[in-house]
Amino acid sequence: QRLTTISTSALMNNQENEYINRLISIREKQAEIWKEQLMLEIRIHCKFLPLNFDHLENFISPTDYSPLNNNAKAIEVKNKHYKIIQEAKRLWLNYFLNIYEIKIQEYERQYQNEFIKLESLFSNNNDKTMLNNIKEHINSRINRLKKDIYDKMASFRRIILQNRQRSSSTKNVIGVSPEPYLDLISNPFD
């Protein structure tokens, strides 16, 4: 309703409509990146990372080396291998999360630049009310989009937890969360 009022106003021209559409488009792209970031964070929290993170274990050399007569050395090598993979996954996750943050900040910068241009158009017309209406419209539209994303994330979280429970591979995958890990050749408590 507000957009209809805004766009049918006699003061609006094509250039101003283009700025509004660009602002909305930038916010929608930013929200999509934010959604992807939330999905990754949910996967981290649920301990069910995307497959590309689990494939990292294949890139780091497997622990085929095993000293023939030194069990303590074999255990030490396996434990170091586990820690190396865990740390590599953490670094990779931090890298991905930082990329999401950089993209979100870049869209924010683009949005601010476009908004400044729109403000300058309206300052020439001396129409602060119209500018405030545009700002409210964009904010309400983006808030609806964010609410939709949050609603979808609850469903996504349930699906991820169900998939994690059904997956047989999660038990054999090295996670990123700090976990006690002890690999013994034999059980000393038998």
Short mmCIF file of N, CA and C in Angstrom, two decimals:
data_model
loop_
_atom_site.label_atom_id
_atom_site.label_comp_id
_atom_site.label_asym_id
_atom_site.label_seq_id
_atom_site.Cartn_x
_atom_site.Cartn_y
_atom_site.Cartn_z
N GLN A 1 0.84 -1.19 0.00
CA GLN A 1 0.00 0.00 0.00
C GLN A 1 0.88 1.25 0.00
N ARG A 2 1.91 1.22 0.88
CA ARG A 2 2.80 2.37 0.96
C ARG A 2 3.55 2.56 -0.35
N LEU A 3 3.98 1.44 -0.97
CA LEU A 3 4.71 1.54 -2.23
C LEU A 3 3.82 2.13 -3.32
N THR A 4 2.55 1.75 -3.33
CA THR A 4 1.63 2.32 -4.32
C THR A 4 1.53 3.82 -4.13
N THR A 5 1.43 4.23 -2.88
CA THR A 5 1.37 5.67 -2.59
C THR A 5 2.66 6.34 -3.01
N ILE A 6 3.77 5.68 -2.71
CA ILE A 6 5.08 6.27 -3.03
C ILE A 6 5.25 6.36 -4.54
N SER A 7 5.00 5.26 -5.24
CA SER A 7 5.29 5.25 -6.69
C SER A 7 4.30 6.03 -7.52
N THR A 8 3.09 6.26 -7.02
CA THR A 8 2.12 7.04 -7.80
C THR A 8 2.18 8.52 -7.48
N SER A 9 3.03 8.87 -6.56
CA SER A 9 3.17 10.28 -6.20
C SER A 9 3.67 11.08 -7.39
N ALA A 10 3.18 12.27 -7.50
CA ALA A 10 3.56 13.13 -8.62
C ALA A 10 5.04 13.47 -8.57
N LEU A 11 5.65 13.40 -7.38
CA LEU A 11 7.05 13.77 -7.24
C LEU A 11 8.00 12.66 -7.69
N MET A 12 7.50 11.44 -7.80
CA MET A 12 8.36 10.32 -8.17
C MET A 12 8.59 10.32 -9.67
N ASN A 13 9.82 10.03 -10.02
CA ASN A 13 10.14 9.87 -11.44
C ASN A 13 10.84 8.52 -11.62
N ASN A 14 11.17 8.19 -12.82
CA ASN A 14 11.78 6.89 -13.11
C ASN A 14 13.10 6.71 -12.39
N GLN A 15 13.88 7.75 -12.31
CA GLN A 15 15.18 7.65 -11.65
C GLN A 15 15.00 7.30 -10.18
N GLU A 16 14.07 7.91 -9.52
CA GLU A 16 13.81 7.63 -8.11
C GLU A 16 13.29 6.20 -7.93
N ASN A 17 12.41 5.75 -8.83
CA ASN A 17 11.92 4.37 -8.78
C ASN A 17 13.05 3.37 -8.98
N GLU A 18 14.00 3.70 -9.85
CA GLU A 18 15.14 2.82 -10.07
C GLU A 18 15.99 2.70 -8.81
N TYR A 19 16.21 3.80 -8.12
CA TYR A 19 16.96 3.76 -6.87
C TYR A 19 16.25 2.89 -5.83
N ILE A 20 14.95 3.05 -5.72
CA ILE A 20 14.18 2.25 -4.76
C ILE A 20 14.30 0.77 -5.10
N ASN A 21 14.15 0.42 -6.37
CA ASN A 21 14.27 -0.98 -6.78
C ASN A 21 15.66 -1.53 -6.52
N ARG A 22 16.68 -0.71 -6.76
CA ARG A 22 18.06 -1.15 -6.47
C ARG A 22 18.26 -1.36 -4.98
N LEU A 23 17.72 -0.45 -4.17
CA LEU A 23 17.85 -0.60 -2.71
C LEU A 23 17.20 -1.89 -2.24
N ILE A 24 16.02 -2.16 -2.74
CA ILE A 24 15.31 -3.40 -2.35
C ILE A 24 16.10 -4.62 -2.83
N SER A 25 16.60 -4.57 -4.03
CA SER A 25 17.37 -5.68 -4.58
C SER A 25 18.64 -5.95 -3.75
N ILE A 26 19.32 -4.89 -3.36
CA ILE A 26 20.54 -5.04 -2.55
C ILE A 26 20.19 -5.69 -1.22
N ARG A 27 19.12 -5.23 -0.58
CA ARG A 27 18.71 -5.81 0.70
C ARG A 27 18.30 -7.28 0.56
N GLU A 28 17.66 -7.62 -0.56
CA GLU A 28 17.26 -9.02 -0.77
C GLU A 28 18.49 -9.91 -0.97
N LYS A 29 19.47 -9.43 -1.70
CA LYS A 29 20.71 -10.19 -1.89
C LYS A 29 21.44 -10.34 -0.56
N GLN A 30 21.46 -9.29 0.23
CA GLN A 30 22.09 -9.33 1.53
C GLN A 30 21.37 -10.35 2.43
N ALA A 31 20.06 -10.37 2.37
CA ALA A 31 19.28 -11.32 3.18
C ALA A 31 19.56 -12.76 2.75
N GLU A 32 19.78 -12.98 1.47
CA GLU A 32 20.09 -14.33 0.98
C GLU A 32 21.43 -14.80 1.53
N ILE A 33 22.42 -13.93 1.56
CA ILE A 33 23.72 -14.27 2.13
C ILE A 33 23.57 -14.56 3.63
N TRP A 34 22.80 -13.73 4.30
CA TRP A 34 22.55 -13.92 5.73
C TRP A 34 21.87 -15.27 5.98
N LYS A 35 20.94 -15.64 5.11
CA LYS A 35 20.25 -16.93 5.22
C LYS A 35 21.26 -18.08 5.09
N GLU A 36 22.14 -18.00 4.11
CA GLU A 36 23.16 -19.04 3.93
C GLU A 36 24.07 -19.12 5.16
N GLN A 37 24.41 -17.97 5.72
CA GLN A 37 25.24 -17.96 6.92
C GLN A 37 24.51 -18.62 8.08
N LEU A 38 23.25 -18.30 8.26
CA LEU A 38 22.46 -18.92 9.33
C LEU A 38 22.38 -20.43 9.14
N MET A 39 22.21 -20.87 7.91
CA MET A 39 22.14 -22.31 7.65
C MET A 39 23.44 -23.01 8.03
N LEU A 40 24.56 -22.39 7.72
CA LEU A 40 25.84 -22.97 8.10
C LEU A 40 25.99 -22.99 9.61
N GLU A 41 25.61 -21.91 10.28
CA GLU A 41 25.70 -21.86 11.74
C GLU A 41 24.81 -22.92 12.39
N ILE A 42 23.64 -23.15 11.82
CA ILE A 42 22.76 -24.21 12.34
C ILE A 42 23.42 -25.57 12.15
N ARG A 43 24.03 -25.78 11.00
CA ARG A 43 24.72 -27.06 10.77
C ARG A 43 25.86 -27.25 11.76
N ILE A 44 26.58 -26.18 12.07
CA ILE A 44 27.67 -26.27 13.05
C ILE A 44 27.09 -26.64 14.41
N HIS A 45 26.04 -25.95 14.81
CA HIS A 45 25.41 -26.20 16.11
C HIS A 45 24.87 -27.63 16.20
N CYS A 46 24.31 -28.13 15.11
CA CYS A 46 23.74 -29.49 15.09
C CYS A 46 24.79 -30.56 14.82
N LYS A 47 26.03 -30.15 14.63
CA LYS A 47 27.15 -31.06 14.36
C LYS A 47 26.89 -31.92 13.12
N PHE A 48 26.39 -31.27 12.07
CA PHE A 48 26.12 -31.95 10.80
C PHE A 48 26.54 -31.01 9.68
N LEU A 49 27.84 -30.98 9.45
CA LEU A 49 28.42 -30.05 8.47
C LEU A 49 28.10 -30.48 7.04
N PRO A 50 28.15 -29.54 6.11
CA PRO A 50 27.98 -29.92 4.70
C PRO A 50 29.05 -30.93 4.29
N LEU A 51 28.74 -31.71 3.28
CA LEU A 51 29.64 -32.79 2.86
C LEU A 51 31.03 -32.30 2.48
N ASN A 52 31.13 -31.09 1.91
CA ASN A 52 32.46 -30.62 1.50
C ASN A 52 33.41 -30.49 2.70
N PHE A 53 32.88 -30.27 3.89
CA PHE A 53 33.74 -30.22 5.08
C PHE A 53 34.19 -31.62 5.47
N ASP A 54 33.32 -32.59 5.30
CA ASP A 54 33.69 -33.96 5.63
C ASP A 54 34.70 -34.52 4.63
N HIS A 55 34.64 -34.06 3.39
CA HIS A 55 35.59 -34.52 2.38
C HIS A 55 37.00 -34.01 2.68
N LEU A 56 37.10 -33.03 3.53
CA LEU A 56 38.42 -32.51 3.90
C LEU A 56 39.28 -33.62 4.51
N GLU A 57 38.64 -34.57 5.17
CA GLU A 57 39.38 -35.67 5.78
C GLU A 57 40.12 -36.49 4.72
N ASN A 58 39.58 -36.54 3.51
CA ASN A 58 40.22 -37.31 2.44
C ASN A 58 41.44 -36.60 1.88
N PHE A 59 41.48 -35.27 2.02
CA PHE A 59 42.61 -34.51 1.50
C PHE A 59 43.82 -34.56 2.42
N ILE A 60 43.55 -34.71 3.69
CA ILE A 60 44.65 -34.81 4.65
C ILE A 60 45.03 -36.28 4.72
N SER A 61 46.31 -36.55 4.58
CA SER A 61 46.76 -37.93 4.43
C SER A 61 46.21 -38.83 5.53
N PRO A 62 45.74 -40.00 5.13
CA PRO A 62 45.18 -40.93 6.11
C PRO A 62 46.28 -41.50 7.00
N THR A 63 45.86 -42.11 8.07
CA THR A 63 46.82 -42.66 9.03
C THR A 63 47.11 -44.12 8.71
N ASP A 64 47.62 -44.35 7.52
CA ASP A 64 47.99 -45.71 7.15
C ASP A 64 49.32 -46.10 7.80
N TYR A 65 50.12 -45.09 8.13
CA TYR A 65 51.39 -45.37 8.77
C TYR A 65 51.13 -45.84 10.19
N SER A 66 51.69 -46.93 10.54
CA SER A 66 51.55 -47.45 11.89
C SER A 66 52.83 -48.19 12.25
N PRO A 67 53.54 -47.70 13.25
CA PRO A 67 54.76 -48.40 13.66
C PRO A 67 54.42 -49.84 14.06
N LEU A 68 55.23 -50.75 13.60
CA LEU A 68 54.92 -52.17 13.80
C LEU A 68 54.96 -52.59 15.26
N ASN A 69 55.92 -52.13 16.00
CA ASN A 69 56.06 -52.62 17.37
C ASN A 69 56.01 -51.52 18.42
N ASN A 70 55.43 -50.38 18.08
CA ASN A 70 55.37 -49.29 19.03
C ASN A 70 53.93 -48.77 19.10
N ASN A 71 53.16 -49.37 19.99
CA ASN A 71 51.75 -48.99 20.12
C ASN A 71 51.58 -47.54 20.56
N ALA A 72 52.44 -47.07 21.45
CA ALA A 72 52.33 -45.70 21.94
C ALA A 72 52.52 -44.71 20.79
N LYS A 73 53.47 -45.00 19.92
CA LYS A 73 53.73 -44.13 18.77
C LYS A 73 52.55 -44.16 17.80
N ALA A 74 51.95 -45.32 17.61
CA ALA A 74 50.79 -45.45 16.71
C ALA A 74 49.62 -44.63 17.24
N ILE A 75 49.39 -44.69 18.53
CA ILE A 75 48.31 -43.91 19.15
C ILE A 75 48.59 -42.42 19.01
N GLU A 76 49.82 -42.03 19.22
CA GLU A 76 50.20 -40.62 19.11
C GLU A 76 49.98 -40.11 17.69
N VAL A 77 50.35 -40.89 16.69
CA VAL A 77 50.17 -40.49 15.29
C VAL A 77 48.68 -40.34 14.97
N LYS A 78 47.86 -41.30 15.41
CA LYS A 78 46.41 -41.22 15.15
C LYS A 78 45.79 -40.01 15.85
N ASN A 79 46.19 -39.74 17.08
CA ASN A 79 45.65 -38.58 17.81
C ASN A 79 46.06 -37.27 17.15
N LYS A 80 47.29 -37.17 16.69
CA LYS A 80 47.73 -35.95 15.99
C LYS A 80 46.97 -35.78 14.69
N HIS A 81 46.74 -36.87 13.98
CA HIS A 81 45.97 -36.83 12.74
C HIS A 81 44.57 -36.31 13.00
N TYR A 82 43.94 -36.79 14.05
CA TYR A 82 42.59 -36.36 14.43
C TYR A 82 42.58 -34.86 14.71
N LYS A 83 43.55 -34.40 15.50
CA LYS A 83 43.62 -32.98 15.85
C LYS A 83 43.89 -32.10 14.62
N ILE A 84 44.72 -32.56 13.70
CA ILE A 84 45.02 -31.79 12.49
C ILE A 84 43.75 -31.61 11.66
N ILE A 85 43.00 -32.69 11.48
CA ILE A 85 41.76 -32.61 10.70
C ILE A 85 40.76 -31.69 11.40
N GLN A 86 40.64 -31.83 12.70
CA GLN A 86 39.70 -30.99 13.45
C GLN A 86 40.07 -29.51 13.32
N GLU A 87 41.34 -29.20 13.43
CA GLU A 87 41.78 -27.80 13.30
C GLU A 87 41.61 -27.28 11.88
N ALA A 88 41.85 -28.13 10.89
CA ALA A 88 41.66 -27.72 9.49
C ALA A 88 40.19 -27.40 9.23
N LYS A 89 39.30 -28.21 9.77
CA LYS A 89 37.87 -27.94 9.61
C LYS A 89 37.48 -26.63 10.29
N ARG A 90 38.03 -26.37 11.46
CA ARG A 90 37.73 -25.12 12.16
C ARG A 90 38.20 -23.92 11.34
N LEU A 91 39.41 -24.03 10.80
CA LEU A 91 39.93 -22.93 9.98
C LEU A 91 39.06 -22.71 8.75
N TRP A 92 38.65 -23.80 8.13
CA TRP A 92 37.81 -23.71 6.94
C TRP A 92 36.46 -23.09 7.29
N LEU A 93 35.88 -23.47 8.43
CA LEU A 93 34.62 -22.87 8.87
C LEU A 93 34.78 -21.38 9.13
N ASN A 94 35.84 -21.00 9.80
CA ASN A 94 36.10 -19.58 10.05
C ASN A 94 36.25 -18.81 8.73
N TYR A 95 36.91 -19.44 7.78
CA TYR A 95 37.08 -18.83 6.46
C TYR A 95 35.71 -18.59 5.82
N PHE A 96 34.85 -19.61 5.82
CA PHE A 96 33.52 -19.48 5.23
C PHE A 96 32.69 -18.41 5.95
N LEU A 97 32.72 -18.42 7.27
CA LEU A 97 31.94 -17.44 8.04
C LEU A 97 32.45 -16.02 7.78
N ASN A 98 33.76 -15.87 7.66
CA ASN A 98 34.32 -14.55 7.35
C ASN A 98 33.90 -14.08 5.96
N ILE A 99 33.84 -14.99 5.00
CA ILE A 99 33.39 -14.63 3.65
C ILE A 99 31.95 -14.13 3.70
N TYR A 100 31.09 -14.82 4.47
CA TYR A 100 29.70 -14.37 4.59
C TYR A 100 29.66 -12.96 5.18
N GLU A 101 30.44 -12.70 6.22
CA GLU A 101 30.46 -11.38 6.84
C GLU A 101 30.93 -10.31 5.86
N ILE A 102 31.95 -10.63 5.10
CA ILE A 102 32.47 -9.66 4.12
C ILE A 102 31.41 -9.35 3.07
N LYS A 103 30.72 -10.38 2.58
CA LYS A 103 29.67 -10.16 1.58
C LYS A 103 28.53 -9.31 2.16
N ILE A 104 28.13 -9.60 3.39
CA ILE A 104 27.06 -8.82 4.02
C ILE A 104 27.49 -7.36 4.16
N GLN A 105 28.73 -7.13 4.58
CA GLN A 105 29.23 -5.77 4.72
C GLN A 105 29.31 -5.06 3.37
N GLU A 106 29.69 -5.80 2.33
CA GLU A 106 29.76 -5.21 0.99
C GLU A 106 28.38 -4.78 0.52
N TYR A 107 27.37 -5.62 0.75
CA TYR A 107 26.00 -5.22 0.38
C TYR A 107 25.54 -4.04 1.21
N GLU A 108 25.93 -3.99 2.46
CA GLU A 108 25.57 -2.85 3.31
C GLU A 108 26.19 -1.56 2.76
N ARG A 109 27.44 -1.65 2.34
CA ARG A 109 28.11 -0.49 1.76
C ARG A 109 27.40 -0.04 0.48
N GLN A 110 27.05 -1.01 -0.38
CA GLN A 110 26.32 -0.68 -1.61
C GLN A 110 24.98 -0.02 -1.28
N TYR A 111 24.29 -0.56 -0.29
CA TYR A 111 23.00 0.00 0.10
C TYR A 111 23.15 1.44 0.57
N GLN A 112 24.13 1.68 1.42
CA GLN A 112 24.34 3.04 1.94
C GLN A 112 24.67 4.01 0.81
N ASN A 113 25.50 3.58 -0.13
CA ASN A 113 25.84 4.46 -1.27
C ASN A 113 24.62 4.78 -2.11
N GLU A 114 23.80 3.78 -2.39
CA GLU A 114 22.58 4.01 -3.18
C GLU A 114 21.59 4.89 -2.41
N PHE A 115 21.51 4.69 -1.10
CA PHE A 115 20.58 5.48 -0.30
C PHE A 115 21.01 6.95 -0.26
N ILE A 116 22.30 7.18 -0.20
CA ILE A 116 22.82 8.56 -0.23
C ILE A 116 22.43 9.23 -1.55
N LYS A 117 22.53 8.48 -2.64
CA LYS A 117 22.13 9.04 -3.94
C LYS A 117 20.64 9.37 -3.95
N LEU A 118 19.83 8.47 -3.39
CA LEU A 118 18.39 8.72 -3.33
C LEU A 118 18.09 9.93 -2.45
N GLU A 119 18.78 10.03 -1.32
CA GLU A 119 18.60 11.19 -0.44
C GLU A 119 18.92 12.49 -1.17
N SER A 120 19.98 12.45 -1.95
CA SER A 120 20.35 13.69 -2.67
C SER A 120 19.27 14.08 -3.68
N LEU A 121 18.63 13.08 -4.30
CA LEU A 121 17.52 13.40 -5.22
C LEU A 121 16.37 14.07 -4.47
N PHE A 122 16.06 13.53 -3.29
CA PHE A 122 14.94 14.09 -2.54
C PHE A 122 15.30 15.39 -1.83
N SER A 123 16.57 15.59 -1.53
CA SER A 123 16.94 16.85 -0.89
C SER A 123 16.79 18.00 -1.88
N ASN A 124 16.95 17.68 -3.16
CA ASN A 124 16.72 18.71 -4.18
C ASN A 124 15.25 19.10 -4.22
N ASN A 125 14.39 18.12 -3.96
CA ASN A 125 12.95 18.39 -3.96
C ASN A 125 12.44 18.86 -2.60
N ASN A 126 13.32 18.80 -1.60
CA ASN A 126 12.94 19.20 -0.24
C ASN A 126 11.76 18.38 0.29
N ASP A 127 11.77 17.06 0.05
CA ASP A 127 10.65 16.22 0.44
C ASP A 127 11.13 15.10 1.38
N LYS A 128 11.22 15.42 2.66
CA LYS A 128 11.67 14.45 3.66
C LYS A 128 10.59 13.41 3.98
N THR A 129 9.33 13.78 3.85
CA THR A 129 8.23 12.85 4.13
C THR A 129 8.27 11.69 3.16
N MET A 130 8.46 11.97 1.90
CA MET A 130 8.52 10.91 0.88
C MET A 130 9.72 10.00 1.15
N LEU A 131 10.85 10.57 1.51
CA LEU A 131 12.03 9.79 1.80
C LEU A 131 11.79 8.88 3.01
N ASN A 132 11.14 9.40 4.03
CA ASN A 132 10.81 8.58 5.20
C ASN A 132 9.84 7.45 4.84
N ASN A 133 8.88 7.72 3.98
CA ASN A 133 7.95 6.68 3.53
C ASN A 133 8.68 5.57 2.77
N ILE A 134 9.62 5.98 1.95
CA ILE A 134 10.42 5.00 1.19
C ILE A 134 11.23 4.15 2.16
N LYS A 135 11.87 4.80 3.12
CA LYS A 135 12.68 4.09 4.10
C LYS A 135 11.81 3.10 4.89
N GLU A 136 10.63 3.52 5.30
CA GLU A 136 9.72 2.64 6.03
C GLU A 136 9.29 1.46 5.17
N HIS A 137 8.99 1.72 3.90
CA HIS A 137 8.58 0.64 3.00
C HIS A 137 9.69 -0.40 2.86
N ILE A 138 10.89 0.06 2.60
CA ILE A 138 12.02 -0.86 2.42
C ILE A 138 12.25 -1.64 3.72
N ASN A 139 12.24 -0.96 4.85
CA ASN A 139 12.45 -1.64 6.12
C ASN A 139 11.37 -2.67 6.42
N SER A 140 10.10 -2.33 6.15
CA SER A 140 9.04 -3.29 6.43
C SER A 140 9.14 -4.51 5.51
N ARG A 141 9.50 -4.26 4.27
CA ARG A 141 9.66 -5.39 3.33
C ARG A 141 10.81 -6.30 3.74
N ILE A 142 11.92 -5.72 4.14
CA ILE A 142 13.08 -6.51 4.57
C ILE A 142 12.79 -7.21 5.90
N ASN A 143 12.07 -6.56 6.80
CA ASN A 143 11.70 -7.21 8.06
C ASN A 143 10.81 -8.43 7.82
N ARG A 144 9.89 -8.33 6.87
CA ARG A 144 9.07 -9.49 6.50
C ARG A 144 9.94 -10.61 5.94
N LEU A 145 10.90 -10.23 5.11
CA LEU A 145 11.81 -11.22 4.53
C LEU A 145 12.63 -11.90 5.62
N LYS A 146 13.14 -11.12 6.56
CA LYS A 146 13.91 -11.70 7.68
C LYS A 146 13.06 -12.62 8.52
N LYS A 147 11.82 -12.24 8.77
CA LYS A 147 10.91 -13.09 9.54
C LYS A 147 10.67 -14.41 8.81
N ASP A 148 10.48 -14.34 7.49
CA ASP A 148 10.31 -15.56 6.70
C ASP A 148 11.55 -16.45 6.80
N ILE A 149 12.72 -15.83 6.75
CA ILE A 149 13.96 -16.59 6.86
C ILE A 149 14.04 -17.25 8.22
N TYR A 150 13.76 -16.51 9.30
CA TYR A 150 13.79 -17.10 10.64
C TYR A 150 12.81 -18.27 10.75
N ASP A 151 11.63 -18.11 10.18
CA ASP A 151 10.64 -19.19 10.23
C ASP A 151 11.16 -20.43 9.49
N LYS A 152 11.80 -20.22 8.36
CA LYS A 152 12.36 -21.34 7.59
C LYS A 152 13.53 -22.00 8.33
N MET A 153 14.26 -21.22 9.11
CA MET A 153 15.42 -21.78 9.82
C MET A 153 14.99 -22.79 10.89
N ALA A 154 13.86 -22.57 11.52
CA ALA A 154 13.37 -23.54 12.51
C ALA A 154 13.10 -24.87 11.83
N SER A 155 12.49 -24.83 10.68
CA SER A 155 12.21 -26.04 9.91
C SER A 155 13.52 -26.67 9.42
N PHE A 156 14.44 -25.85 8.95
CA PHE A 156 15.73 -26.34 8.48
C PHE A 156 16.48 -27.05 9.60
N ARG A 157 16.44 -26.49 10.79
CA ARG A 157 17.11 -27.09 11.94
C ARG A 157 16.55 -28.48 12.25
N ARG A 158 15.22 -28.61 12.22
CA ARG A 158 14.60 -29.91 12.47
C ARG A 158 15.03 -30.93 11.42
N ILE A 159 15.06 -30.50 10.16
CA ILE A 159 15.46 -31.40 9.08
C ILE A 159 16.92 -31.84 9.26
N ILE A 160 17.78 -30.91 9.61
CA ILE A 160 19.20 -31.23 9.80
C ILE A 160 19.37 -32.23 10.95
N LEU A 161 18.66 -31.99 12.05
CA LEU A 161 18.76 -32.91 13.18
C LEU A 161 18.25 -34.31 12.81
N GLN A 162 17.17 -34.38 12.06
CA GLN A 162 16.65 -35.68 11.61
C GLN A 162 17.66 -36.37 10.69
N ASN A 163 18.22 -35.62 9.76
CA ASN A 163 19.21 -36.20 8.85
C ASN A 163 20.45 -36.67 9.59
N ARG A 164 20.85 -35.93 10.59
CA ARG A 164 22.01 -36.32 11.39
C ARG A 164 21.74 -37.62 12.12
N GLN A 165 20.55 -37.75 12.70
CA GLN A 165 20.21 -38.98 13.41
C GLN A 165 20.15 -40.18 12.48
N ARG A 166 19.67 -39.98 11.26
CA ARG A 166 19.56 -41.08 10.29
C ARG A 166 20.88 -41.45 9.66
N SER A 167 21.81 -40.51 9.63
CA SER A 167 23.06 -40.72 8.91
C SER A 167 23.98 -41.65 9.69
N SER A 168 24.48 -42.64 9.00
CA SER A 168 25.42 -43.55 9.63
C SER A 168 26.84 -43.00 9.57
N SER A 169 27.10 -42.09 8.64
CA SER A 169 28.45 -41.57 8.47
C SER A 169 28.85 -40.57 9.55
N THR A 170 27.88 -39.99 10.27
CA THR A 170 28.23 -38.96 11.26
C THR A 170 29.06 -39.54 12.41
N LYS A 171 28.91 -40.80 12.65
CA LYS A 171 29.67 -41.41 13.74
C LYS A 171 31.14 -41.57 13.39
N ASN A 172 31.45 -41.61 12.10
CA ASN A 172 32.82 -41.81 11.65
C ASN A 172 33.51 -40.52 11.22
N VAL A 173 32.82 -39.41 11.35
CA VAL A 173 33.34 -38.14 10.86
C VAL A 173 33.92 -37.35 12.04
N ILE A 174 35.03 -36.70 11.78
CA ILE A 174 35.67 -35.87 12.80
C ILE A 174 34.97 -34.52 12.81
N GLY A 175 34.50 -34.11 13.98
CA GLY A 175 33.77 -32.84 14.11
C GLY A 175 34.69 -31.68 14.38
N VAL A 176 34.09 -30.51 14.58
CA VAL A 176 34.87 -29.30 14.86
C VAL A 176 34.73 -28.87 16.32
N SER A 177 33.75 -29.42 17.00
CA SER A 177 33.54 -29.06 18.40
C SER A 177 34.60 -29.74 19.26
N PRO A 178 35.00 -29.07 20.34
CA PRO A 178 35.95 -29.72 21.24
C PRO A 178 35.30 -30.96 21.86
N GLU A 179 35.95 -32.08 21.64
CA GLU A 179 35.44 -33.34 22.16
C GLU A 179 36.61 -34.13 22.74
N PRO A 180 36.37 -34.83 23.82
CA PRO A 180 37.44 -35.70 24.31
C PRO A 180 37.67 -36.83 23.31
N TYR A 181 38.90 -37.12 23.07
CA TYR A 181 39.22 -38.15 22.08
C TYR A 181 40.39 -38.96 22.61
N LEU A 182 40.19 -40.26 22.66
CA LEU A 182 41.24 -41.16 23.10
C LEU A 182 41.17 -42.39 22.22
N ASP A 183 42.21 -42.65 21.51
CA ASP A 183 42.25 -43.80 20.63
C ASP A 183 43.28 -44.77 21.19
N LEU A 184 42.81 -45.92 21.57
CA LEU A 184 43.68 -46.94 22.14
C LEU A 184 43.70 -48.15 21.23
N ILE A 185 44.82 -48.84 21.24
CA ILE A 185 44.94 -50.07 20.46
C ILE A 185 44.05 -51.15 21.09
N SER A 186 44.06 -51.21 22.41
CA SER A 186 43.23 -52.19 23.11
C SER A 186 42.59 -51.51 24.31
N ASN A 187 41.52 -52.08 24.80
CA ASN A 187 40.81 -51.52 25.95
C ASN A 187 41.48 -52.02 27.23
N PRO A 188 42.08 -51.14 28.03
CA PRO A 188 42.78 -51.57 29.24
C PRO A 188 41.83 -52.01 30.36
N PHE A 189 40.55 -51.77 30.18
CA PHE A 189 39.59 -52.09 31.23
C PHE A 189 38.95 -53.46 31.04
N ASP A 190 39.38 -54.22 30.04
CA ASP A 190 38.83 -55.56 29.83
C ASP A 190 39.50 -56.57 30.71
#
